[in-house]
Short mmCIF file of C-alpha atoms and ligand atoms in Angstrom, two decimals:
data_model
loop_
_atom_site.label_atom_id
_atom_site.label_comp_id
_atom_site.label_asym_id
_atom_site.label_seq_id
_atom_site.Cartn_x
_atom_site.Cartn_y
_atom_site.Cartn_z
CA MET A 208 -20.74 11.99 9.85
CA ALA A 209 -17.52 10.85 11.47
CA THR A 210 -18.90 7.37 11.99
CA ALA A 211 -20.32 7.26 8.49
CA LEU A 212 -16.85 7.94 7.15
CA ARG A 213 -15.41 5.14 9.18
CA ARG A 214 -17.63 2.43 7.81
CA TYR A 215 -17.09 1.18 4.34
CA PRO A 216 -20.37 1.14 2.45
CA LEU A 217 -20.93 -1.80 0.17
CA ILE A 218 -22.73 -2.02 -3.05
CA ILE A 219 -25.19 -4.72 -3.72
CA GLY A 220 -25.78 -5.60 -7.30
CA ALA A 221 -22.74 -6.99 -9.07
CA THR A 222 -24.32 -9.95 -10.75
CA LEU A 223 -22.92 -13.35 -9.94
CA ALA A 224 -22.82 -14.39 -13.59
CA ALA A 225 -20.82 -11.33 -14.57
CA GLY A 226 -18.54 -12.00 -11.63
CA ILE A 227 -17.83 -15.55 -12.66
CA ALA A 228 -17.32 -14.51 -16.29
CA ALA A 229 -14.85 -11.85 -15.21
CA ALA A 230 -13.06 -14.26 -12.93
CA LEU A 231 -12.64 -16.73 -15.77
CA LEU A 232 -11.70 -14.08 -18.28
CA LEU A 233 -9.35 -11.95 -16.27
CA ARG A 234 -7.97 -13.97 -13.40
CA PRO A 235 -6.62 -17.14 -14.94
CA HIS A 236 -4.46 -17.89 -11.91
CA PRO A 237 -4.23 -21.39 -10.67
CA PRO A 238 -5.64 -21.90 -7.18
CA TRP A 239 -2.97 -20.82 -4.72
CA ARG A 240 -1.82 -24.25 -3.68
CA ALA A 241 -2.06 -26.03 -6.99
CA PRO A 242 1.37 -25.41 -8.54
CA GLU A 243 3.50 -26.36 -5.54
CA ARG A 244 5.54 -29.53 -5.60
CA GLY A 245 3.74 -32.14 -3.57
CA ALA A 246 1.42 -29.44 -2.34
CA ALA A 247 -1.81 -31.37 -2.46
CA SER A 248 -1.07 -33.43 0.61
CA ALA A 249 1.36 -30.99 2.22
CA SER A 250 -1.14 -28.17 2.41
CA ALA A 251 -4.17 -30.35 3.09
CA VAL A 252 -2.69 -31.46 6.39
CA PRO A 253 -0.40 -29.01 8.16
CA ALA A 254 2.74 -30.25 9.86
CA GLY A 255 0.99 -30.89 13.14
CA GLY A 256 -1.27 -33.41 11.43
CA SER A 257 -4.44 -31.55 12.34
CA PRO A 258 -7.01 -31.17 9.59
CA LEU A 259 -6.92 -28.02 7.52
CA SER A 260 -8.68 -25.28 9.41
CA ALA A 261 -11.93 -23.87 8.08
CA GLN A 262 -10.19 -20.52 7.55
CA VAL A 263 -7.44 -22.04 5.43
CA ARG A 264 -10.03 -23.89 3.34
CA GLU A 265 -11.94 -20.64 2.82
CA PHE A 266 -8.71 -18.96 1.81
CA GLU A 267 -8.02 -21.37 -1.05
CA GLY A 268 -8.28 -19.66 -4.40
CA SER A 269 -7.87 -16.19 -2.89
CA TYR A 270 -4.48 -15.66 -4.51
CA PRO A 271 -1.82 -17.95 -5.90
CA GLU A 272 0.97 -19.31 -3.75
CA ALA A 273 3.55 -19.28 -6.51
CA ALA A 274 4.27 -17.04 -9.46
CA SER A 275 3.71 -18.40 -12.95
CA PRO A 276 6.74 -17.10 -14.87
CA THR A 277 6.31 -16.54 -18.59
CA GLY A 278 10.06 -16.35 -19.17
CA VAL A 279 9.95 -12.69 -20.18
CA VAL A 280 12.42 -10.45 -18.31
CA ARG A 281 11.93 -6.69 -17.95
CA ASP A 282 15.13 -4.81 -17.25
CA VAL A 283 14.82 -1.45 -15.56
CA ALA A 284 17.57 0.93 -14.45
CA LEU A 285 16.62 2.89 -11.36
CA GLU A 286 18.74 5.64 -9.89
CA ALA A 287 18.16 7.70 -6.77
CA ALA A 288 19.76 11.15 -6.86
CA PRO A 289 19.18 14.74 -5.84
CA ALA A 290 17.40 16.79 -8.51
CA THR A 291 15.75 20.15 -9.06
CA LEU A 292 12.36 19.74 -10.68
CA PRO A 293 9.40 21.93 -11.55
CA LEU A 294 6.89 20.66 -9.00
CA LEU A 295 3.88 21.79 -6.95
CA ASP A 296 2.97 25.02 -8.74
CA GLY A 297 5.73 24.58 -11.33
CA GLN A 298 8.54 26.41 -9.52
CA PRO A 299 11.86 24.56 -9.21
CA LEU A 300 12.05 22.46 -6.06
CA ASP A 301 15.10 20.63 -4.69
CA VAL A 302 14.14 16.99 -4.21
CA TRP A 303 15.56 13.49 -4.13
CA ALA A 304 14.20 11.58 -7.07
CA TYR A 305 14.18 8.25 -8.87
CA ASN A 306 15.28 8.73 -12.50
CA VAL A 307 14.95 12.52 -12.18
CA GLN A 308 11.17 12.37 -11.74
CA VAL A 309 8.74 12.87 -8.87
CA PRO A 310 6.82 10.66 -8.68
CA GLY A 311 9.48 8.26 -9.91
CA PRO A 312 8.89 6.24 -13.05
CA THR A 313 5.80 4.03 -13.21
CA ILE A 314 7.24 0.60 -13.82
CA ARG A 315 4.86 -1.64 -15.76
CA VAL A 316 5.16 -5.39 -16.12
CA ARG A 317 2.72 -8.10 -17.09
CA LEU A 318 1.88 -10.80 -14.57
CA GLY A 319 4.40 -13.61 -14.97
CA GLU A 320 7.19 -11.37 -16.20
CA ARG A 321 10.41 -11.19 -14.24
CA LEU A 322 11.31 -7.68 -13.15
CA ARG A 323 15.01 -6.98 -12.85
CA VAL A 324 15.76 -3.56 -11.41
CA THR A 325 19.38 -2.46 -11.34
CA PHE A 326 19.40 0.18 -8.67
CA THR A 327 22.14 2.78 -8.25
CA ASN A 328 22.40 5.03 -5.24
CA ARG A 329 23.59 8.52 -6.20
CA LEU A 330 22.46 10.05 -2.91
CA ALA A 331 24.92 11.11 -0.24
CA ARG A 332 23.14 8.68 2.14
CA PRO A 333 22.64 4.94 2.23
CA THR A 334 19.27 3.73 1.04
CA THR A 335 17.33 0.67 -0.14
CA VAL A 336 14.33 0.04 -2.36
CA HIS A 337 11.33 -1.68 -0.81
CA TRP A 338 8.57 -3.06 -3.06
CA HIS A 339 5.50 -2.26 -1.02
CA GLY A 340 2.77 -4.89 -1.25
CA VAL A 341 4.60 -7.18 -3.64
CA ARG A 342 4.82 -10.83 -2.60
CA LEU A 343 8.41 -11.60 -3.48
CA PRO A 344 11.38 -13.57 -2.17
CA ASN A 345 12.36 -12.21 1.23
CA ALA A 346 15.86 -11.26 0.04
CA MET A 347 14.31 -8.77 -2.42
CA ASP A 348 12.23 -6.92 0.19
CA GLY A 349 14.65 -4.04 0.64
CA VAL A 350 14.79 -3.84 4.44
CA PRO A 351 18.31 -2.85 5.54
CA GLY A 352 19.87 -5.08 8.16
CA VAL A 353 17.05 -7.60 7.77
CA THR A 354 16.96 -8.66 4.12
CA GLN A 355 20.04 -6.85 2.76
CA PRO A 356 22.75 -4.40 3.75
CA ALA A 357 21.91 -0.78 2.92
CA VAL A 358 23.13 0.38 -0.49
CA PRO A 359 25.91 2.87 0.27
CA PRO A 360 26.38 6.09 -1.70
CA GLY A 361 27.68 5.09 -5.13
CA GLY A 362 26.59 1.49 -4.59
CA THR A 363 24.26 -0.70 -6.61
CA PHE A 364 21.86 -3.52 -5.89
CA VAL A 365 19.88 -5.72 -8.26
CA TYR A 366 16.28 -6.44 -7.28
CA GLU A 367 14.86 -9.35 -9.22
CA PHE A 368 11.52 -11.11 -8.81
CA VAL A 369 8.40 -12.34 -10.56
CA PRO A 370 5.36 -10.66 -8.99
CA LYS A 371 2.61 -13.06 -8.00
CA ASP A 372 -0.27 -10.60 -8.17
CA ALA A 373 -1.53 -8.23 -10.85
CA GLY A 374 -2.29 -4.83 -9.39
CA THR A 375 -1.00 -1.49 -8.14
CA PHE A 376 2.11 -1.54 -5.98
CA TRP A 377 4.82 0.98 -5.18
CA PHE A 378 8.44 1.29 -4.23
CA HIS A 379 10.25 3.53 -1.79
CA PRO A 380 13.34 3.58 0.44
CA HIS A 381 13.21 1.66 3.71
CA LEU A 382 15.92 3.61 5.47
CA ARG A 383 15.26 6.93 7.13
CA SER A 384 12.12 6.92 5.03
CA SER A 385 10.60 9.85 6.94
CA GLU A 386 13.13 11.98 5.11
CA GLN A 387 13.84 9.97 1.95
CA VAL A 388 10.18 9.42 0.98
CA GLU A 389 9.29 12.97 1.98
CA ARG A 390 11.98 14.35 -0.31
CA GLY A 391 10.40 12.61 -3.29
CA LEU A 392 11.65 9.02 -3.47
CA TYR A 393 8.67 6.91 -4.50
CA GLY A 394 7.25 5.37 -7.65
CA VAL A 395 4.46 3.06 -8.74
CA LEU A 396 4.82 -0.53 -9.91
CA VAL A 397 1.89 -1.64 -12.03
CA VAL A 398 1.57 -5.36 -12.61
CA GLU A 399 -0.90 -5.83 -15.43
CA ASP A 400 -3.21 -8.79 -15.83
CA PRO A 401 -2.15 -11.31 -18.49
CA VAL A 402 -5.08 -9.96 -20.48
CA PRO A 403 -5.73 -6.46 -19.13
CA PRO A 404 -9.39 -5.43 -19.04
CA PRO A 405 -9.90 -3.15 -22.06
CA TYR A 406 -10.17 0.22 -20.28
CA SER A 407 -9.96 3.31 -22.51
CA ARG A 408 -6.92 4.23 -20.44
CA ASP A 409 -5.00 3.31 -17.34
CA ILE A 410 -3.90 6.26 -15.19
CA VAL A 411 -1.83 6.57 -12.02
CA TRP A 412 -2.42 9.31 -9.44
CA VAL A 413 0.13 9.55 -6.67
CA LEU A 414 -1.17 11.58 -3.74
CA ASP A 415 1.33 13.30 -1.48
CA ASP A 416 1.71 16.31 0.73
CA TRP A 417 4.73 18.48 1.34
CA ARG A 418 5.83 20.75 4.14
CA ILE A 419 7.19 23.72 2.27
CA ARG A 420 8.99 26.62 3.93
CA GLU A 421 10.36 29.49 1.87
CA GLY A 422 10.15 27.56 -1.35
CA ALA A 423 11.99 24.49 -0.04
CA ILE A 424 11.22 21.20 1.67
CA ASP A 425 11.32 21.93 5.40
CA PRO A 426 14.56 20.22 6.47
CA GLN A 427 13.40 19.55 10.05
CA PHE A 428 12.39 15.90 10.13
CA ASN A 429 10.93 13.87 12.99
CA THR A 430 10.02 16.96 14.98
CA PRO A 431 8.47 16.51 18.45
CA HIS A 432 5.25 17.94 17.02
CA ASP A 433 5.14 15.36 14.22
CA LEU A 434 5.96 12.57 16.63
CA MET A 435 3.28 13.58 19.11
CA HIS A 436 0.72 13.72 16.34
CA ASP A 437 0.04 11.71 13.20
CA GLY A 438 3.46 12.27 11.65
CA ARG A 439 4.43 14.96 9.21
CA TRP A 440 1.42 16.54 7.52
CA GLY A 441 2.38 19.03 4.85
CA ASN A 442 0.95 22.38 3.85
CA VAL A 443 0.85 21.59 0.12
CA ILE A 444 -1.07 18.68 -1.38
CA THR A 445 -0.12 17.31 -4.78
CA VAL A 446 -1.29 14.69 -7.24
CA ASN A 447 1.58 13.47 -9.44
CA GLY A 448 3.69 16.30 -8.02
CA SER A 449 1.29 19.04 -9.11
CA ILE A 450 -1.09 21.15 -7.06
CA ASP A 451 -3.35 21.37 -10.11
CA GLU A 452 -3.42 17.95 -11.72
CA ARG A 453 -5.90 17.75 -14.58
CA LEU A 454 -6.85 14.60 -16.37
CA THR A 455 -8.47 15.34 -19.71
CA VAL A 456 -10.77 12.61 -20.92
CA ARG A 457 -13.31 12.13 -23.69
CA PRO A 458 -17.00 11.61 -23.06
CA GLY A 459 -17.80 7.90 -22.93
CA GLU A 460 -14.35 6.76 -21.86
CA ARG A 461 -13.99 4.07 -19.21
CA ILE A 462 -10.91 4.67 -17.12
CA ARG A 463 -8.87 2.69 -14.67
CA LEU A 464 -7.54 5.18 -12.15
CA ARG A 465 -4.92 3.89 -9.72
CA LEU A 466 -4.51 5.95 -6.54
CA LEU A 467 -1.56 5.71 -4.18
CA ASN A 468 -1.11 7.60 -0.94
CA ALA A 469 2.64 8.27 -0.72
CA ALA A 470 2.39 10.83 2.09
CA ASN A 471 4.35 10.35 5.32
CA GLY A 472 1.35 10.79 7.56
CA ARG A 473 -1.67 12.31 5.85
CA VAL A 474 -4.77 10.19 5.27
CA PHE A 475 -6.95 11.00 2.25
CA ALA A 476 -10.64 10.25 1.75
CA PRO A 477 -11.07 11.03 -1.95
CA ASP A 478 -14.58 12.06 -2.94
CA PHE A 479 -15.53 11.14 -6.50
CA SER A 480 -19.18 12.01 -6.13
CA GLY A 481 -20.69 13.21 -9.36
CA LEU A 482 -18.76 10.54 -11.19
CA ASP A 483 -19.67 6.93 -11.79
CA ALA A 484 -16.67 5.52 -9.89
CA ARG A 485 -16.28 2.08 -8.32
CA VAL A 486 -13.40 0.63 -6.32
CA ILE A 487 -12.23 -2.55 -8.03
CA SER A 488 -8.97 -3.16 -6.22
CA VAL A 489 -7.46 -2.39 -2.82
CA ASP A 490 -3.71 -2.56 -2.11
CA GLY A 491 -3.08 -4.42 -5.35
CA LEU A 492 -5.69 -7.17 -5.22
CA TYR A 493 -9.11 -7.16 -6.85
CA THR A 494 -12.05 -6.86 -4.48
CA ALA A 495 -14.83 -9.46 -4.41
CA LYS A 496 -17.21 -6.93 -5.96
CA PRO A 497 -17.17 -3.31 -7.11
CA LEU A 498 -17.48 -0.94 -4.16
CA ASP A 499 -18.59 2.62 -3.54
CA PRO A 500 -15.45 4.73 -2.95
CA ALA A 501 -17.32 7.12 -0.62
CA GLY A 502 -15.58 7.32 2.72
CA PHE A 503 -12.72 4.98 1.87
CA GLU A 504 -9.75 6.02 3.98
CA LEU A 505 -6.62 5.95 1.87
CA ALA A 506 -3.96 5.84 4.56
CA PRO A 507 -0.22 6.17 3.89
CA GLY A 508 0.79 3.15 1.81
CA ASN A 509 -2.75 2.26 0.65
CA ARG A 510 -3.78 2.01 -2.98
CA ILE A 511 -7.21 1.82 -4.58
CA ASP A 512 -8.01 1.27 -8.24
CA LEU A 513 -11.18 2.85 -9.57
CA ASP A 514 -13.32 1.93 -12.56
CA ILE A 515 -14.76 5.23 -13.82
CA THR A 516 -17.13 5.68 -16.71
CA ILE A 517 -17.36 9.21 -18.11
CA PRO A 518 -20.95 9.77 -19.21
CA ALA A 519 -21.40 10.20 -22.96
CA SER A 520 -23.36 13.34 -22.15
CA ALA A 521 -20.57 14.94 -20.10
CA ALA A 522 -18.77 16.81 -22.90
CA GLY A 523 -17.26 20.05 -21.56
CA ARG A 524 -17.90 19.18 -17.92
CA GLN A 525 -15.38 19.27 -15.15
CA PHE A 526 -15.38 16.95 -12.16
CA SER A 527 -13.29 17.92 -9.19
CA VAL A 528 -11.95 15.29 -6.86
CA VAL A 529 -11.80 16.44 -3.26
CA ASP A 530 -10.25 14.96 -0.13
CA ARG A 531 -12.71 14.86 2.76
CA PHE A 532 -10.66 13.21 5.49
CA THR A 533 -10.10 16.46 7.33
CA ARG A 534 -12.80 18.85 8.46
CA ARG A 535 -11.85 21.27 5.71
CA PRO A 536 -11.96 19.61 2.28
CA ASN A 537 -8.85 19.73 0.09
CA ALA A 538 -8.97 19.97 -3.69
CA LEU A 539 -6.98 17.09 -5.15
CA ALA A 540 -7.32 17.09 -8.92
CA SER A 541 -9.82 17.52 -11.65
CA ILE A 542 -11.16 15.37 -14.45
CA ASP A 543 -11.93 17.56 -17.44
CA VAL A 544 -14.13 16.15 -20.17
CA SER A 545 -13.27 17.43 -23.62
CA GLN A 546 -15.82 18.80 -26.07
CA GLY A 547 -16.76 16.71 -29.01
CA ALA A 548 -18.40 13.44 -29.82
CA ALA A 549 -18.49 10.65 -27.28
CA VAL A 550 -16.41 7.53 -27.76
CA ARG A 551 -17.96 4.10 -27.41
CA THR A 552 -17.78 3.02 -23.76
CA PRO A 553 -15.86 -0.27 -23.48
CA ALA A 554 -18.32 -2.86 -22.21
CA PHE A 555 -16.91 -5.65 -20.06
CA PRO A 556 -17.73 -7.09 -16.68
CA SER A 557 -16.00 -5.53 -13.70
CA PRO A 558 -12.76 -7.30 -12.86
CA ALA A 559 -13.70 -6.90 -9.20
CA ALA A 560 -14.80 -10.49 -8.82
CA ALA A 561 -12.02 -12.03 -6.75
CA HIS A 562 -12.50 -14.86 -4.33
CA VAL A 563 -11.91 -13.28 -0.94
CA ALA A 564 -11.94 -15.62 2.04
CA PRO A 565 -15.02 -14.64 4.09
CA TRP A 566 -13.57 -15.57 7.52
CA ARG A 567 -16.85 -14.88 9.26
CA ASP A 568 -17.62 -15.93 12.83
CA THR A 569 -13.99 -15.78 13.86
CA GLU A 570 -14.60 -13.50 16.88
CA ALA A 571 -14.25 -16.35 19.34
CA ILE A 572 -10.86 -17.43 18.03
CA ALA A 573 -8.00 -16.06 20.11
CA PRO A 574 -5.42 -13.91 18.37
CA ARG A 575 -2.10 -15.61 17.81
CA LEU A 576 -0.39 -12.25 18.20
CA GLU A 577 -1.56 -9.11 19.91
CA TYR A 578 0.13 -5.76 19.52
CA ARG A 579 -0.43 -2.83 21.84
CA LEU A 580 0.28 0.49 20.17
CA ALA A 581 1.52 3.25 22.47
CA ALA A 582 3.92 6.13 22.99
CA ARG A 583 6.28 7.11 25.77
CA ARG A 584 8.95 9.68 26.46
CA GLY A 585 12.53 8.85 25.61
CA GLY A 586 14.65 7.75 22.72
CA GLU A 587 16.56 9.81 20.22
CA PHE A 588 13.62 12.03 19.28
CA GLY A 589 12.25 12.47 22.81
CA ILE A 590 9.21 10.34 22.02
CA GLU A 591 9.14 6.66 21.23
CA TRP A 592 6.33 4.74 19.58
CA THR A 593 6.08 1.21 20.89
CA LEU A 594 4.62 -2.17 20.03
CA ASN A 595 4.04 -4.15 23.21
CA GLY A 596 6.33 -1.80 25.07
CA ALA A 597 9.26 -2.25 22.69
CA ALA A 598 10.65 0.44 20.44
CA ALA A 599 12.79 -0.68 17.53
CA ARG A 600 16.01 1.21 17.16
CA HIS A 601 15.92 4.17 14.85
CA ALA A 602 17.48 4.11 11.47
CA HIS A 603 20.60 6.24 11.24
CA ASP A 604 21.27 6.86 7.62
CA THR A 605 24.47 8.75 8.27
CA GLU A 606 26.36 5.53 8.98
CA ALA A 607 26.59 2.96 6.24
CA SER A 608 26.34 0.24 8.89
CA THR A 609 22.81 1.26 9.73
CA ALA A 610 20.38 -1.55 10.13
CA GLU A 611 16.68 -1.15 10.49
CA GLY A 612 16.77 -4.65 11.92
CA ASP A 613 18.40 -3.67 15.19
CA GLY A 614 16.49 -4.01 18.40
CA HIS A 615 13.40 -5.49 16.83
CA GLU A 616 11.07 -7.90 18.45
CA VAL A 617 10.58 -11.00 16.32
CA SER A 618 7.35 -13.00 16.38
CA VAL A 619 6.61 -16.20 14.54
CA LEU A 620 3.75 -16.92 12.15
CA PRO A 621 3.21 -20.43 10.83
CA ARG A 622 3.28 -20.56 7.06
CA ARG A 623 0.07 -21.68 5.32
CA GLU A 624 -1.88 -21.52 8.55
CA TRP A 625 -4.50 -19.00 9.51
CA SER A 626 -3.58 -16.50 12.18
CA LYS A 627 -5.46 -13.73 13.81
CA LEU A 628 -3.50 -10.61 14.67
CA ARG A 629 -4.92 -8.01 17.01
CA PHE A 630 -3.89 -4.36 17.10
CA VAL A 631 -4.95 -2.51 20.24
CA ASN A 632 -4.36 1.21 19.95
CA ASP A 633 -3.69 2.53 23.45
CA SER A 634 -2.98 5.95 21.97
CA GLY A 635 -5.24 8.58 20.50
CA ARG A 636 -3.26 8.82 17.27
CA LEU A 637 -3.64 7.17 13.87
CA HIS A 638 -1.56 4.11 13.00
CA PRO A 639 -1.77 2.66 9.50
CA ILE A 640 -0.31 -0.78 10.21
CA HIS A 641 1.47 -2.40 7.29
CA LEU A 642 2.70 -5.96 6.89
CA HIS A 643 5.34 -6.89 4.37
CA GLY A 644 5.13 -10.06 2.29
CA MET A 645 1.46 -10.93 2.82
CA PHE A 646 -2.08 -9.68 2.53
CA PHE A 647 -4.55 -9.75 5.38
CA LYS A 648 -8.25 -9.16 5.81
CA VAL A 649 -9.85 -6.97 8.44
CA LEU A 650 -12.11 -9.16 10.60
CA SER A 651 -13.44 -6.69 13.13
CA ARG A 652 -13.13 -3.22 14.55
CA ASN A 653 -13.74 -2.79 18.27
CA GLY A 654 -15.17 -6.29 18.36
CA ARG A 655 -17.77 -5.57 15.69
CA PRO A 656 -17.38 -7.70 12.56
CA ALA A 657 -16.09 -5.68 9.62
CA ASP A 658 -17.52 -6.27 6.21
CA GLU A 659 -14.59 -5.70 3.91
CA PRO A 660 -14.79 -7.87 0.80
CA PHE A 661 -11.10 -7.45 0.07
CA PHE A 662 -7.58 -8.05 1.34
CA ARG A 663 -5.19 -5.28 2.30
CA ASP A 664 -1.55 -4.79 3.17
CA THR A 665 -2.15 -1.67 5.28
CA VAL A 666 -5.00 -0.93 7.68
CA LEU A 667 -5.65 2.36 9.42
CA VAL A 668 -6.11 1.86 13.15
CA HIS A 669 -7.83 4.88 14.67
CA GLY A 670 -7.21 6.30 18.13
CA ARG A 671 -8.23 3.88 20.91
CA GLU A 672 -9.46 1.40 18.35
CA THR A 673 -8.90 -2.36 18.30
CA VAL A 674 -8.60 -4.01 14.89
CA ASP A 675 -8.45 -7.77 14.30
CA VAL A 676 -7.10 -9.09 11.03
CA GLY A 677 -6.78 -12.59 9.58
CA VAL A 678 -3.88 -13.77 7.48
CA VAL A 679 -2.53 -16.89 5.81
CA PRO A 680 1.15 -16.13 5.10
CA LEU A 681 2.50 -18.06 2.13
CA ASP A 682 6.08 -16.82 1.89
CA GLU A 683 8.80 -17.85 4.23
CA GLY A 684 11.12 -15.22 5.59
CA ARG A 685 11.52 -12.33 7.97
CA TRP A 686 8.90 -9.69 7.20
CA MET A 687 8.36 -6.28 8.70
CA LEU A 688 5.28 -5.14 10.53
CA HIS A 689 5.21 -1.40 11.10
CA CYS A 690 3.23 1.77 11.22
CA HIS A 691 3.27 3.50 7.82
CA ILE A 692 3.28 6.92 9.42
CA LEU A 693 6.97 7.12 8.69
CA GLU A 694 7.81 9.23 11.75
CA HIS A 695 6.09 6.72 14.03
CA ALA A 696 8.00 3.86 12.39
CA GLU A 697 11.30 5.62 12.84
CA ALA A 698 10.50 6.42 16.44
CA GLY A 699 10.17 2.70 17.12
CA MET A 700 6.86 1.39 15.79
CA MET A 701 8.37 -1.47 13.82
CA SER A 702 8.52 -5.18 14.45
CA LEU A 703 9.36 -8.39 12.60
CA LEU A 704 7.42 -11.51 11.70
CA ASP A 705 9.18 -14.77 10.95
CA VAL A 706 7.03 -16.83 8.63
CA LYS A 707 8.05 -20.45 9.03
CA SER A 708 6.78 -23.83 7.98
CA MET A 709 5.95 -25.61 11.21
CU1 C2O B 884 5.68 0.99 2.31
CU2 C2O B 884 7.67 -1.13 5.16
O1 C2O B 884 6.66 -0.08 3.75
CU1 CU B 885 1.67 5.19 13.82
#
């Protein structure tokens, strides 16, 4: 059972013709290296003069190198402030919120549009906004002390970029996030396809858990217990802030359901059995084919998009969605089908038809970077989480001068070249490793080739496990690599990657 959950079952049967049709219809991106100035020769032969590696050739067409701006600008005002909101079971809860909502507003843009977010900090603490999973200019990445100074109380910062990928992303603070995210600061960024597939509706479910004591968010953060384990796991689980989220649909509808795990530490394995549900996108990028969601581990930071068809015959039925990551299942939400006549099910090929670099037979290639994940006693919290024996300095959000960039190790990754990164977990705990500014593909787990027909930005590394990933970074800059269990990150499990043209 445990092993079954760990492997990601694939579905055979998406027809090639439908796949190509969908690719043409819905993913009109240019190949990733096409739009660059002088790119044809520059990317065909890397700086060293060696021929393009097989892995880089396989990568071509996976996702575009540059954005294709349409000229449209979307202006959004975003404000972080304390608020009291009816959440969980509907009782008032003191939170920190974006635009007085938890989850924060879902920001929607079309691919090619420029998003301009004027952010105001009305918290009593410094903060930043990080755009998780979005490939954007490094200066917009929201990492204090690395890409920008923290936004002080009362301060503002304008985030402006044209997303390069259509998909489900999210935003959250990158300073003392174990507290700031836990108190409710997170929201979803949906980048729609230029021509969105004609789903009956497009829904966002943000999964989170809360540690509630006497009707309030437990104010003890980064406790020794949380640090020794898999971070802060709450005692109340919510979807869109509610313990009883219900999505009412009509029979026959075809729904795009976007799931985000915004929890500090909890992993979810959502069970949609009983429903015709297929994963079409992981961490914001379409998969190569539709996949069975059974057993998918949605770690902190991960997103999956599902393509769900409600049977025409399901009028009056109720489908409950349950989390099966832990031994005891947790009810997440329910999909209630209304009575009445069925609507016509929109018929179109699955958009899950992306080109995903196969990168097979790469076991023999040495990793360019290897990270050993471990813990030791010491540091501000009594326990430090380390990458190769180094713990990054903790973020102190009580001083405006705080920089998450202090005391970090910096490694170099050559831009437009293929690199293997290896994560060796010397601990028994979970570590969802997240890279900013790039997508990677899991190559193997414990030396056994993985068969994941998709890219990710966050991969869950289990206790004592070794995970190899492949990546072709396209964007220059200083990008974070860290555990997305926010307590582990704050206790040191953060590092930096300099992506440079060599
Ligand atoms: Cu959601 Cu540095 O990450
Ligand atoms: Cu971790």
